[in-house]
Coordinates of C-alpha atoms in Angstrom, one line a residue:
X250 CA -69.5 -18.0 19.7
X251 CA -69.9 -15.5 16.8
X252 CA -69.6 -12.6 19.2
X253 CA -66.3 -14.0 20.5
X254 CA -65.0 -14.4 17.0
X255 CA -66.0 -10.8 16.1
X256 CA -64.3 -9.6 19.2
X257 CA -61.0 -11.4 18.4
X258 CA -61.1 -10.2 14.8
X259 CA -61.7 -6.6 16.0
X260 CA -58.9 -6.9 18.4
X261 CA -56.5 -8.1 15.7
X262 CA -57.6 -5.4 13.3
X263 CA -57.1 -2.8 16.1
X264 CA -53.5 -4.1 16.6
X265 CA -52.8 -4.0 12.9
X266 CA -54.3 -0.5 12.6
X267 CA -52.3 0.8 15.6
X268 CA -49.0 -0.6 14.1
X269 CA -49.9 1.0 10.7
X270 CA -50.5 4.3 12.5
X271 CA -47.0 4.4 14.0
X272 CA -44.3 6.2 12.1
X273 CA -40.9 7.8 12.3
X274 CA -41.5 11.5 11.8
X275 CA -37.8 12.4 11.6
X276 CA -34.7 10.2 11.3
X277 CA -31.2 11.9 11.6
X278 CA -27.9 10.1 11.4
X279 CA -24.3 11.4 11.9
X280 CA -21.7 9.1 10.4
X281 CA -18.1 10.1 11.4
X282 CA -15.2 8.3 9.6
X283 CA -12.0 8.3 11.7
X284 CA -8.5 8.2 10.3
X285 CA -8.0 4.7 11.7
X286 CA -11.0 3.4 9.7
X287 CA -13.3 3.1 12.7
X288 CA -16.8 4.7 12.5
X289 CA -18.8 6.6 15.0
X290 CA -22.6 6.6 14.5
X291 CA -25.1 8.9 16.2
X292 CA -28.8 8.4 15.4
X293 CA -31.8 10.5 16.5
X294 CA -35.1 8.9 15.8
X295 CA -38.3 10.8 16.4
X296 CA -40.7 8.0 16.8
X297 CA -44.5 8.7 16.8
X298 CA -46.5 6.1 18.5
X299 CA -49.7 8.1 17.7
X300 CA -52.4 6.7 20.1
X301 CA -50.7 3.4 20.6
X302 CA -49.4 2.5 24.1
X303 CA -46.0 0.9 24.0
X304 CA -43.0 0.4 26.3
X305 CA -40.6 1.9 23.7
X306 CA -38.7 0.9 20.6
X307 CA -36.1 -1.7 19.6
X308 CA -33.2 -1.0 17.2
X309 CA -31.7 -4.0 15.3
X310 CA -28.2 -3.5 14.0
X311 CA -26.4 -6.2 11.9
X312 CA -23.0 -6.9 13.4
X313 CA -21.7 -8.8 10.3
X314 CA -21.4 -8.0 6.6
X315 CA -20.9 -10.0 3.5
X316 CA -19.2 -8.4 0.5
X317 CA -20.4 -11.1 -1.9
X318 CA -22.9 -13.9 -2.0
X319 CA -20.3 -16.6 -1.4
X320 CA -18.1 -14.7 1.0
X321 CA -17.9 -15.4 4.7
X322 CA -19.6 -12.8 7.0
X323 CA -17.2 -10.3 8.6
X324 CA -17.8 -9.2 12.2
X325 CA -17.7 -5.4 12.1
X326 CA -17.0 -5.1 15.8
X327 CA -20.1 -3.0 16.7
X328 CA -20.4 -1.6 20.2
X329 CA -23.3 0.4 21.5
X330 CA -22.1 3.2 23.7
X331 CA -25.2 5.1 24.7
X332 CA -29.0 5.3 24.5
X333 CA -31.3 8.2 25.6
X334 CA -34.9 9.1 25.3
X335 CA -36.1 12.7 25.1
X336 CA -32.6 13.8 26.3
X337 CA -32.8 11.7 29.5
X338 CA -31.5 8.3 30.5
X339 CA -33.8 5.4 29.7
X340 CA -33.7 1.6 30.6
X341 CA -32.2 -0.4 27.7
X342 CA -30.4 -3.7 27.2
X343 CA -28.8 -5.7 24.5
X344 CA -30.0 -8.9 22.8
X345 CA -28.4 -11.2 20.2
X346 CA -30.6 -12.2 17.3
X347 CA -30.2 -13.8 13.9
X348 CA -31.8 -12.8 10.6
X349 CA -31.8 -15.0 7.5
X350 CA -31.0 -12.0 5.4
X351 CA -28.8 -9.8 7.7
X352 CA -27.1 -12.6 9.7
X353 CA -26.1 -11.9 13.3
X354 CA -27.9 -8.9 14.8
X355 CA -27.5 -6.7 17.9
X356 CA -30.9 -5.7 19.3
X357 CA -31.1 -2.6 21.5
X358 CA -34.4 -2.9 23.4
X359 CA -35.2 0.5 24.7
X360 CA -37.9 1.4 27.2
X361 CA -39.3 0.6 30.7
X362 CA -41.1 -2.7 30.8
X363 CA -43.2 -1.4 33.7
X364 CA -44.3 1.8 31.9
X365 CA -46.3 2.5 28.8
X366 CA -45.9 5.6 26.6
X367 CA -47.6 7.1 23.6
X368 CA -47.2 10.1 21.3
X369 CA -43.9 11.3 20.0
X370 CA -40.5 10.6 21.6
X371 CA -37.0 11.2 20.5
X372 CA -34.5 8.4 20.8
X373 CA -30.8 8.9 20.6
X374 CA -28.5 6.0 19.9
X375 CA -24.6 6.0 19.7
X376 CA -22.5 3.2 18.6
X377 CA -19.0 2.5 17.4
X378 CA -17.8 0.3 14.5
X379 CA -14.3 -1.2 14.7
X380 CA -14.1 -2.3 11.1
X381 CA -15.5 0.4 9.0
X382 CA -13.6 -0.1 5.7
X383 CA -14.6 -2.5 3.0
X384 CA -13.3 -3.1 -0.5
X385 CA -15.2 -1.4 -3.3
X386 CA -17.6 -3.5 -5.4
X387 CA -15.0 -3.9 -8.2
X388 CA -12.1 -4.3 -5.8
X389 CA -10.2 -1.3 -7.1
X390 CA -10.0 0.5 -3.8
X391 CA -11.5 1.0 -0.3
X392 CA -14.9 2.2 0.7
X393 CA -17.1 3.0 3.7
X394 CA -20.4 1.5 2.6
X395 CA -23.1 2.0 5.3
X396 CA -26.8 1.4 5.5
X397 CA -27.8 4.7 7.1
X398 CA -31.4 3.5 7.2
X399 CA -31.9 -0.3 7.3
X400 CA -34.6 -2.1 5.3
X401 CA -35.9 -3.7 8.5
X402 CA -38.0 -0.8 9.7
X403 CA -41.7 -1.8 9.7
X404 CA -43.0 1.7 9.8
X405 CA -42.8 4.6 7.3
X406 CA -40.2 7.4 7.7
X407 CA -41.3 10.8 6.8
X408 CA -38.0 12.7 6.8
X409 CA -34.4 11.4 6.8
X410 CA -31.2 13.4 7.0
X411 CA -27.7 12.2 7.3
X412 CA -24.4 14.1 7.9
X413 CA -21.2 12.3 6.9
X414 CA -18.0 13.6 8.3
X415 CA -14.7 12.6 6.6
X416 CA -11.3 12.5 8.2
X417 CA -8.6 15.0 7.1
X418 CA -7.0 12.5 4.7
X419 CA -10.3 12.2 2.8
X420 CA -12.0 15.1 1.0
X421 CA -14.3 16.0 -1.7
X422 CA -11.4 15.8 -4.2
X423 CA -10.4 12.2 -3.6
X424 CA -13.7 10.4 -2.8
X425 CA -16.5 9.1 -5.0
X426 CA -20.0 9.1 -3.6
X427 CA -22.9 6.8 -4.4
X428 CA -26.2 6.5 -2.6
X429 CA -29.4 4.4 -3.0
X430 CA -32.8 4.2 -1.5
X431 CA -35.7 1.7 -1.5
X432 CA -36.3 -1.9 -0.5
X433 CA -33.4 -4.4 -0.3
X434 CA -31.7 -4.7 -3.6
X435 CA -33.0 -1.4 -5.0
X436 CA -30.7 0.6 -7.3
X437 CA -32.8 3.8 -7.2
X438 CA -30.4 6.7 -6.4
X439 CA -31.2 9.2 -3.7
X440 CA -31.2 12.9 -4.1
X441 CA -27.6 14.0 -4.9
X442 CA -25.5 14.5 -1.7
X443 CA -24.9 18.2 -0.8
X444 CA -21.4 19.2 0.3
X445 CA -21.2 21.5 3.2
X446 CA -17.4 21.8 2.9
X447 CA -14.6 19.6 1.7
X448 CA -15.0 17.1 4.6
X449 CA -18.8 17.0 5.2
X450 CA -21.8 16.3 3.1
X451 CA -25.5 16.0 3.7
X452 CA -27.8 13.2 2.4
X453 CA -31.6 13.5 2.6
X454 CA -34.6 11.4 1.7
X455 CA -38.3 11.8 2.2
X456 CA -41.3 9.5 2.5
X457 CA -39.6 6.2 2.9
X458 CA -42.1 3.4 3.1
X459 CA -41.9 0.4 5.5
X460 CA -38.8 -1.7 4.7
X461 CA -37.2 1.0 2.5
X462 CA -33.7 2.1 3.4
X463 CA -30.9 4.4 2.4
X464 CA -27.3 3.3 1.7
X465 CA -24.3 5.5 1.1
X466 CA -20.9 4.5 -0.3
X467 CA -17.8 6.6 0.1
X468 CA -15.1 5.2 -2.2
X469 CA -11.4 6.2 -2.1
X470 CA -8.0 4.9 -3.1
X471 CA -6.8 2.0 -1.1
X472 CA -4.6 2.5 2.0
X473 CA -5.6 6.1 2.9
X474 CA -7.0 5.1 6.2
X475 CA -5.6 2.9 9.0
X476 CA -7.5 -0.1 7.6
X477 CA -7.7 -1.8 4.2
X478 CA -10.9 -3.3 3.0
X479 CA -9.3 -6.4 1.6
X480 CA -7.7 -7.1 5.0
X481 CA -11.0 -6.6 6.9
X482 CA -12.8 -9.1 4.8
X483 CA -10.0 -11.6 4.6
X484 CA -11.1 -15.0 5.8
X485 CA -9.2 -17.2 8.3
X486 CA -7.3 -20.3 7.3
X487 CA -10.0 -22.4 8.9
X488 CA -12.7 -20.7 6.9
X489 CA -10.7 -21.3 3.7
X490 CA -10.4 -24.9 4.6
X491 CA -14.1 -25.2 5.4
X492 CA -14.7 -23.8 1.9
X493 CA -12.2 -26.0 0.1
X494 CA -12.6 -29.4 2.0
X495 CA -16.3 -30.4 1.3
X496 CA -15.8 -31.3 -2.3
X497 CA -12.6 -33.4 -1.9
X498 CA -14.2 -35.0 1.2
X499 CA -17.3 -35.8 -0.8
X500 CA -15.2 -37.5 -3.5
X501 CA -13.2 -39.4 -0.8
X502 CA -16.5 -40.4 0.8
X503 CA -17.8 -41.7 -2.5
X504 CA -14.6 -43.7 -2.9
X505 CA -14.8 -45.3 0.5
X506 CA -18.6 -45.8 0.1
X507 CA -17.8 -47.8 -3.1
X508 CA -15.3 -49.9 -1.1
X509 CA -17.7 -50.5 1.7
X510 CA -20.4 -51.5 -0.8
X511 CA -18.1 -54.0 -2.5
X512 CA -17.3 -55.6 0.9
X513 CA -21.0 -55.7 1.6
X514 CA -21.8 -57.7 -1.6
X515 CA -22.3 -55.1 -4.3
X516 CA -21.1 -56.6 -7.6
X517 CA -20.5 -60.0 -6.0
X518 CA -22.8 -61.7 -8.5
X519 CA -21.2 -60.2 -11.6
X520 CA -19.9 -62.3 -14.4
X521 CA -20.7 -63.6 -17.9
X522 CA -24.4 -64.2 -18.5
X523 CA -25.6 -67.1 -20.6
X524 CA -29.2 -67.3 -21.6
X525 CA -31.2 -69.8 -19.5
X526 CA -34.5 -71.4 -20.7
X527 CA -36.0 -73.0 -17.6
X528 CA -36.7 -71.9 -14.0
X529 CA -34.1 -73.1 -11.5
X530 CA -34.6 -76.5 -10.0
X531 CA -35.4 -76.9 -6.3
X532 CA -36.0 -73.2 -5.8
X533 CA -39.3 -71.5 -5.2
X534 CA -40.3 -68.3 -6.9
X535 CA -39.8 -66.3 -3.6
X536 CA -36.4 -67.9 -3.1
X537 CA -35.4 -67.0 -6.6
X538 CA -36.7 -63.5 -6.1
X539 CA -34.5 -63.0 -3.0
X540 CA -31.4 -64.2 -5.0
X541 CA -32.4 -62.1 -8.0
X542 CA -32.5 -58.7 -6.3
X543 CA -31.4 -59.5 -2.7
X544 CA -34.7 -58.4 -1.3
X545 CA -37.7 -60.4 -0.1
X546 CA -40.2 -58.1 -1.9
X547 CA -43.8 -58.3 -1.1
X548 CA -44.6 -57.5 -4.6
X549 CA -43.3 -60.9 -5.6
X550 CA -46.3 -62.5 -3.7
X551 CA -48.4 -62.4 -6.9
X552 CA -45.9 -64.5 -8.8
X553 CA -45.5 -66.9 -5.9
X554 CA -49.3 -67.5 -5.9
X555 CA -49.3 -68.1 -9.6
X556 CA -46.5 -70.6 -9.1
X557 CA -48.7 -72.5 -6.5
X558 CA -51.6 -72.4 -8.9
X559 CA -49.5 -73.9 -11.7
X560 CA -48.5 -76.7 -9.3
X561 CA -52.2 -77.4 -8.7
X562 CA -52.6 -76.2 -5.1
X563 CA -55.1 -73.4 -5.8
X564 CA -57.2 -71.7 -8.5
X565 CA -57.2 -68.0 -9.1
X566 CA -60.6 -66.3 -9.8
X567 CA -60.8 -62.8 -11.3
X568 CA -64.2 -61.7 -12.6
X569 CA -64.6 -58.1 -13.9
X570 CA -64.3 -55.5 -11.2
X571 CA -64.8 -57.8 -8.3
X572 CA -61.8 -58.4 -6.0
X573 CA -59.7 -61.4 -7.1
X574 CA -59.7 -64.4 -4.8
X575 CA -57.9 -67.8 -4.7
X576 CA -59.5 -71.1 -3.9
X577 CA -57.7 -74.1 -2.4
X578 CA -57.8 -77.4 -4.4
X579 CA -57.9 -80.9 -3.0
X580 CA -54.3 -81.6 -3.9
X581 CA -52.4 -82.5 -0.7
X582 CA -49.1 -81.0 0.3
X583 CA -46.1 -83.0 -0.8
X584 CA -42.4 -83.0 0.0
X585 CA -41.5 -80.9 -3.1
X586 CA -42.9 -77.8 -1.5
X587 CA -40.3 -75.5 0.1
X588 CA -40.7 -74.0 3.6
X589 CA -41.9 -70.6 2.2
X590 CA -44.4 -72.2 -0.1
X591 CA -45.9 -74.2 2.8
X592 CA -46.1 -71.1 4.9
X593 CA -47.8 -69.1 2.2
X594 CA -50.4 -71.8 1.7
X595 CA -51.1 -72.8 5.2
X596 CA -50.4 -69.8 7.3
X597 CA -51.2 -66.9 5.0
X598 CA -53.7 -67.8 2.3
X599 CA -55.8 -70.6 3.8
X600 CA -56.1 -70.4 7.5
X601 CA -59.4 -72.0 8.5
X602 CA -60.9 -71.3 5.1
X603 CA -60.7 -72.6 1.5
X604 CA -60.7 -69.2 -0.1
X605 CA -58.8 -65.9 0.3
X606 CA -60.0 -62.6 -1.2
X607 CA -57.6 -59.8 -2.2
X608 CA -59.6 -56.9 -1.0
X609 CA -57.4 -54.0 0.1
X610 CA -60.4 -52.2 1.7
X611 CA -60.5 -54.9 4.4
X612 CA -58.1 -53.1 6.7
X613 CA -57.8 -55.8 9.4
X614 CA -57.1 -58.5 6.8
X615 CA -54.6 -56.3 5.1
X616 CA -52.7 -55.6 8.3
X617 CA -52.6 -59.3 9.2
X618 CA -51.6 -60.2 5.6
X619 CA -48.6 -57.7 5.8
X620 CA -47.7 -59.0 9.2
X621 CA -47.6 -62.6 8.0
X622 CA -45.5 -61.6 5.0
X623 CA -43.0 -60.1 7.4
X624 CA -42.7 -63.5 9.0
X625 CA -42.3 -65.0 5.6
X626 CA -39.4 -62.5 5.0
X627 CA -37.6 -63.9 8.0
X628 CA -38.0 -67.4 6.8
X629 CA -36.5 -66.5 3.4
X630 CA -33.6 -64.6 4.8
X631 CA -32.7 -67.4 7.2
X632 CA -32.9 -69.9 4.4
X633 CA -30.6 -67.9 2.2
X634 CA -27.8 -68.1 4.7
X635 CA -28.5 -71.6 5.9
X636 CA -28.5 -73.0 2.4
X637 CA -25.3 -71.2 1.5
X638 CA -26.5 -68.5 -1.0
X639 CA -25.4 -65.5 1.1
X640 CA -22.5 -65.2 3.6
X641 CA -24.8 -63.2 5.9
X642 CA -28.4 -62.0 5.7
X643 CA -28.8 -59.1 3.2
X644 CA -30.9 -57.3 5.9
X645 CA -28.1 -57.4 8.3
X646 CA -25.5 -56.4 5.7
X647 CA -27.6 -53.4 4.7
X648 CA -28.0 -52.3 8.3
X649 CA -24.2 -52.4 8.9
X650 CA -23.5 -50.6 5.6
X651 CA -26.0 -47.9 6.3
X652 CA -24.6 -47.3 9.8
X653 CA -21.0 -47.1 8.6
X654 CA -22.0 -44.8 5.7
X655 CA -23.9 -42.4 7.9
X656 CA -21.0 -42.2 10.4
X657 CA -18.6 -41.6 7.6
X658 CA -20.7 -38.7 6.3
X659 CA -20.7 -36.9 9.6
X660 CA -17.5 -34.9 9.0
X661 CA -19.0 -33.6 5.7
X662 CA -22.2 -32.7 7.5
X663 CA -20.3 -30.9 10.2
X664 CA -18.4 -28.8 7.6
X665 CA -21.6 -28.0 5.8
X666 CA -23.2 -26.9 9.0
X667 CA -20.3 -24.7 9.9
X668 CA -20.3 -23.1 6.4
X669 CA -24.0 -22.5 6.5
X670 CA -23.9 -20.8 10.0
X671 CA -20.8 -18.8 9.1
X672 CA -22.4 -17.7 5.8
X673 CA -25.4 -16.4 7.6
X674 CA -27.8 -19.0 6.4
X675 CA -28.1 -21.8 8.9
X676 CA -31.7 -22.3 7.8
X677 CA -30.3 -23.6 4.5
X678 CA -29.0 -26.7 6.3
X679 CA -32.4 -27.5 7.8
X680 CA -34.2 -26.8 4.5
X681 CA -31.7 -28.9 2.6
X682 CA -32.2 -31.8 4.9
X683 CA -36.0 -31.5 4.7
X684 CA -35.8 -31.1 0.9
X685 CA -33.6 -34.2 0.4
X686 CA -35.9 -36.3 2.8
X687 CA -39.2 -35.1 1.3
X688 CA -38.1 -35.3 -2.3
X689 CA -36.5 -38.7 -1.5
X690 CA -39.8 -40.0 -0.1
X691 CA -41.6 -38.8 -3.2
X692 CA -39.1 -40.5 -5.5
X693 CA -39.4 -43.6 -3.4
X694 CA -43.2 -43.5 -3.9
X695 CA -42.7 -43.2 -7.6
X696 CA -40.2 -46.2 -7.6
X697 CA -42.6 -48.2 -5.6
X698 CA -45.5 -47.3 -7.9
X699 CA -43.5 -48.4 -10.9
X700 CA -42.8 -51.7 -9.2
X701 CA -46.4 -52.2 -8.4
X702 CA -47.6 -50.7 -11.6
X703 CA -50.0 -48.6 -9.5
X704 CA -51.3 -45.5 -11.3
X705 CA -52.9 -44.1 -8.1
X706 CA -49.7 -44.4 -6.1
X707 CA -47.7 -43.0 -9.0
X708 CA -49.9 -39.9 -9.2
X709 CA -49.6 -39.5 -5.4
X710 CA -45.8 -39.8 -5.5
X711 CA -45.6 -37.4 -8.4
X712 CA -47.7 -34.8 -6.6
X713 CA -45.7 -35.3 -3.4
X714 CA -42.4 -34.9 -5.3
X715 CA -43.5 -31.9 -7.2
X716 CA -44.9 -30.1 -4.2
X717 CA -41.8 -30.8 -2.1
X718 CA -39.5 -29.7 -4.9
X719 CA -41.3 -26.4 -5.6
X720 CA -41.9 -25.6 -1.9
X721 CA -38.6 -26.5 -0.4
X722 CA -36.3 -25.7 -3.3
X723 CA -38.1 -22.4 -3.7
X724 CA -37.3 -21.5 -0.1
X725 CA -33.7 -22.5 -0.7
X726 CA -33.4 -20.4 -3.8
X727 CA -34.6 -17.3 -1.9
X728 CA -31.4 -17.4 0.1
X729 CA -29.1 -18.0 -2.8
X730 CA -28.8 -18.8 -6.5
X731 CA -28.5 -22.1 -8.4
X732 CA -24.7 -22.3 -7.7
X733 CA -25.1 -22.0 -4.0
X734 CA -27.9 -24.5 -4.2
X735 CA -25.9 -27.2 -6.0
X736 CA -22.6 -26.6 -4.1
X737 CA -24.3 -25.9 -0.8
X738 CA -25.8 -28.3 1.7
X739 CA -28.6 -29.4 -0.6
X740 CA -26.3 -30.5 -3.4
X741 CA -23.9 -32.4 -1.1
X742 CA -26.8 -34.1 0.9
X743 CA -28.5 -35.0 -2.4
X744 CA -25.4 -36.7 -3.8
X745 CA -24.9 -38.6 -0.5
X746 CA -28.5 -39.7 -0.4
X747 CA -28.6 -40.9 -4.0
X748 CA -25.3 -42.8 -3.5
X749 CA -26.6 -44.5 -0.4
X750 CA -29.8 -45.4 -2.2
X751 CA -28.0 -46.8 -5.2
X752 CA -25.7 -49.0 -3.1
X753 CA -28.3 -49.9 -0.5
X754 CA -30.4 -51.6 -3.2
X755 CA -27.5 -53.8 -4.2
X756 CA -26.2 -54.8 -0.8
X757 CA -26.0 -58.6 -0.1
X758 CA -22.8 -60.7 -0.1
X759 CA -23.2 -63.8 -2.3
X760 CA -21.4 -67.0 -1.8
X761 CA -20.0 -68.6 -5.0
X762 CA -23.1 -70.7 -5.0
X763 CA -25.3 -67.6 -4.7
X764 CA -23.4 -65.7 -7.3
X765 CA -23.8 -68.6 -9.8
X766 CA -27.6 -68.8 -9.2
X767 CA -27.9 -65.0 -9.5
X768 CA -26.2 -65.2 -12.9
X769 CA -28.5 -68.1 -13.8
X770 CA -31.6 -65.9 -13.0
X771 CA -30.2 -63.0 -15.1
X772 CA -29.8 -65.4 -18.0
X773 CA -33.4 -66.5 -17.6
X774 CA -34.4 -62.9 -17.5
X775 CA -32.5 -62.2 -20.7
X776 CA -34.3 -65.1 -22.5
X777 CA -37.7 -64.0 -21.3
X778 CA -37.1 -60.4 -22.4
X779 CA -36.3 -61.6 -26.0
X780 CA -39.7 -63.5 -26.4
X781 CA -38.3 -65.9 -28.9
X782 CA -41.6 -67.4 -30.2
X783 CA -40.0 -70.1 -32.4
X784 CA -37.9 -71.4 -29.6
X785 CA -40.9 -71.3 -27.2
X786 CA -43.0 -73.3 -29.7
X787 CA -40.4 -76.1 -29.6
X788 CA -40.4 -76.0 -25.8
X789 CA -44.2 -76.3 -25.7
X790 CA -44.0 -79.4 -27.9
X791 CA -41.7 -80.9 -25.3
X792 CA -43.6 -79.6 -22.4
X793 CA -47.2 -78.2 -22.9
X794 CA -47.0 -76.5 -19.4
X795 CA -43.8 -74.6 -20.3
X796 CA -45.5 -71.2 -20.4
X797 CA -47.3 -71.9 -17.0
X798 CA -43.9 -72.8 -15.4
X799 CA -42.1 -69.7 -16.7
X800 CA -45.0 -67.2 -16.2
X801 CA -44.2 -66.6 -12.5
X802 CA -40.6 -65.6 -13.5
X803 CA -41.9 -63.3 -16.2
X804 CA -44.0 -61.7 -13.5
X805 CA -40.9 -61.6 -11.2
X806 CA -38.9 -59.8 -13.9
X807 CA -41.7 -57.3 -14.8
X808 CA -42.5 -58.8 -18.2
X809 CA -46.0 -60.2 -17.6
X810 CA -47.6 -58.5 -20.6
X811 CA -45.2 -60.0 -23.1
X812 CA -45.6 -63.5 -21.7
X813 CA -49.4 -63.2 -21.4
X814 CA -49.7 -62.5 -25.1
X815 CA -47.9 -65.8 -25.8
X816 CA -50.9 -67.6 -24.3
X817 CA -53.2 -66.1 -26.9
X818 CA -50.8 -66.8 -29.8
X819 CA -49.4 -70.2 -28.9
X820 CA -52.0 -72.0 -26.8
X821 CA -55.6 -72.9 -27.6
X822 CA -57.0 -72.1 -24.2
X823 CA -56.2 -70.3 -21.0
X824 CA -54.6 -72.2 -18.0
X825 CA -57.0 -74.4 -16.0
X826 CA -55.8 -72.8 -12.8
X827 CA -57.2 -69.3 -13.8
X828 CA -60.9 -68.7 -13.9
X829 CA -61.9 -65.6 -15.8
X830 CA -60.6 -63.6 -18.7
X831 CA -56.8 -64.4 -18.8
X832 CA -56.2 -60.8 -20.0
X833 CA -57.1 -59.8 -16.4
X834 CA -54.0 -61.6 -15.0
X835 CA -52.5 -58.1 -14.7
X836 CA -55.5 -57.1 -12.5
X837 CA -54.8 -60.1 -10.2
X838 CA -51.1 -59.1 -10.0
X839 CA -52.1 -55.6 -9.0
X840 CA -54.7 -56.8 -6.5
X841 CA -52.3 -59.1 -4.7
X842 CA -49.4 -56.5 -4.8
X843 CA -51.6 -53.8 -3.5
X844 CA -52.8 -55.9 -0.6
X845 CA -49.2 -56.7 0.2
X846 CA -48.1 -53.1 0.4
X847 CA -48.9 -50.6 3.2
X848 CA -51.5 -48.0 2.5
X849 CA -50.1 -44.6 1.2
X850 CA -50.8 -43.0 4.6
X851 CA -48.1 -45.2 6.1
X852 CA -45.6 -45.0 3.9
X853 CA -32.0 -14.0 0.8
X854 CA -29.5 -12.2 -0.3
X855 CA -26.2 -10.9 1.1
X856 CA -25.7 -7.7 3.1
X857 CA -22.5 -6.0 2.0
X858 CA -21.9 -6.3 -1.7
X859 CA -22.7 -2.7 -2.5
X860 CA -24.4 -1.1 -5.4
X861 CA -27.9 -1.1 -4.0
X862 CA -30.1 -0.2 -1.0
X863 CA -29.2 -2.5 1.9
X864 CA -25.9 -3.4 0.4
X865 CA -23.6 -2.1 3.1
X866 CA -22.8 -2.6 6.8
X867 CA -25.1 -1.6 9.5
X868 CA -28.7 -0.8 8.7
X869 CA -31.1 -3.3 10.2
X870 CA -34.3 -1.8 11.4
X871 CA -36.6 -1.8 14.4
X872 CA -40.1 -1.2 15.7
X873 CA -42.0 -0.7 18.9
X874 CA -42.6 -3.1 21.7

């Protein structure tokens, strides 16, 4: 086994060494600018394969250019007209590629697939460029800005020489020359160009490393050639619409989304809120929880068990670090129990046994517990419509809302996809989608951890969110800046996702009866949040079990700690239905909520802006195959 691994490692090292040994001994380019603004390129590449055996080389030429980060790519109209090797014809063919940095690429794959070669060979490549004129970086004139050597070459180049030939209308007297060398984005100047006569100059460079290129810019007054740079980079009406429409469409989408949400029950329970001091009559805790937030939340199961304990049907035991458990009392079921309370007692907690232990490590029990809670959800949602609290099940209303909202967002997604592809960064759309999904999952974990008061799930959600943000947003920022991030696919998808989440949590069409009960529960929440001790003392004189009856609702509203402290201050002893230190009521809440929740495991730059190496048309790179 070790010998095989050593063989594979040696083979890979040999491949890497052979690639590193390859080089371009001499690279010569002739760039001829025609009066009509077209360009003719002639390249001679002396490629040294050394001792490597290859079929030939490939030459990648970008066919589009961007004059700024936010501009649409312009098709330069590149046509390859001839390829030769060592002065003779050689098999070659064209391929279309895509690069995240350079955009659309034309690959010339040169060589015989049935023949291997080594040593030094001279490749001659001729191609024509229809749109050779671009605007200058400051927009003051026209320019021919060309990457004579692209930054995509993976091998070093020992010598480079370029001859640039100007048309009669351009000369040494009316052009301004700039040239740069180095990796993409470098502003290191080359050696000063050397004029041969008024219409020709020579540009040289030595010892270019892998991925180092040479760019030249010939700037001149606008309109001297048959093309104008501003006209060549002018975008179509459709492209301008594609740029302008997403934001108005997003605003229109949010407006329609709000209307859909209102029709689906968002805001249907709004109204004046008066403080309430007693739990609602004839409603169980789980029924109240459904009306309170329109969800049958499994996290409410702890409060529902406390409610049953207060009614005398069970006793809660929590001793130190041992798992909490509940024990059935001898009290028989009576007619006052609601359907969900009966189901919780007889079909979930006590099935063939008088005790139930909340141990999340018991996987089979946990899975069965969650399955039974799903059945309990259906009972509650059916009850909510049957008894006239909702016009339709909140689950059904949420599904309809989500489907309509996603369909309505498709035109925006289509425009974003078109813009991303045309801008030369289709990967941004995929990365944006993944970023929104992964970050959304992380935020959902944090929200769930906050609901369950679970530190472990909170840490996991925080790590997940941070990792997703740094990894995915880092990749997005490599292809643009903060502006393109916020006003690109990621920003739009994030706004849509957050809006959907905001409304989705509030979907559920109340009837007038349901809206009235919703406001009643909000009034009870308001009173519990105030913790008015004097008023509570008066209630305790009238009903010594007042705290026991309202504790489940304090748990429902997330105010367990405040209500728990009242037992210490206002009552001489802990409730009879709780065995253990009553301060551990939080631990019981967490144990039951954890058992009711699934385990955590289930849940570049632009190419044509000028002013640097790689900032022009053409270029690209190549290698051997």
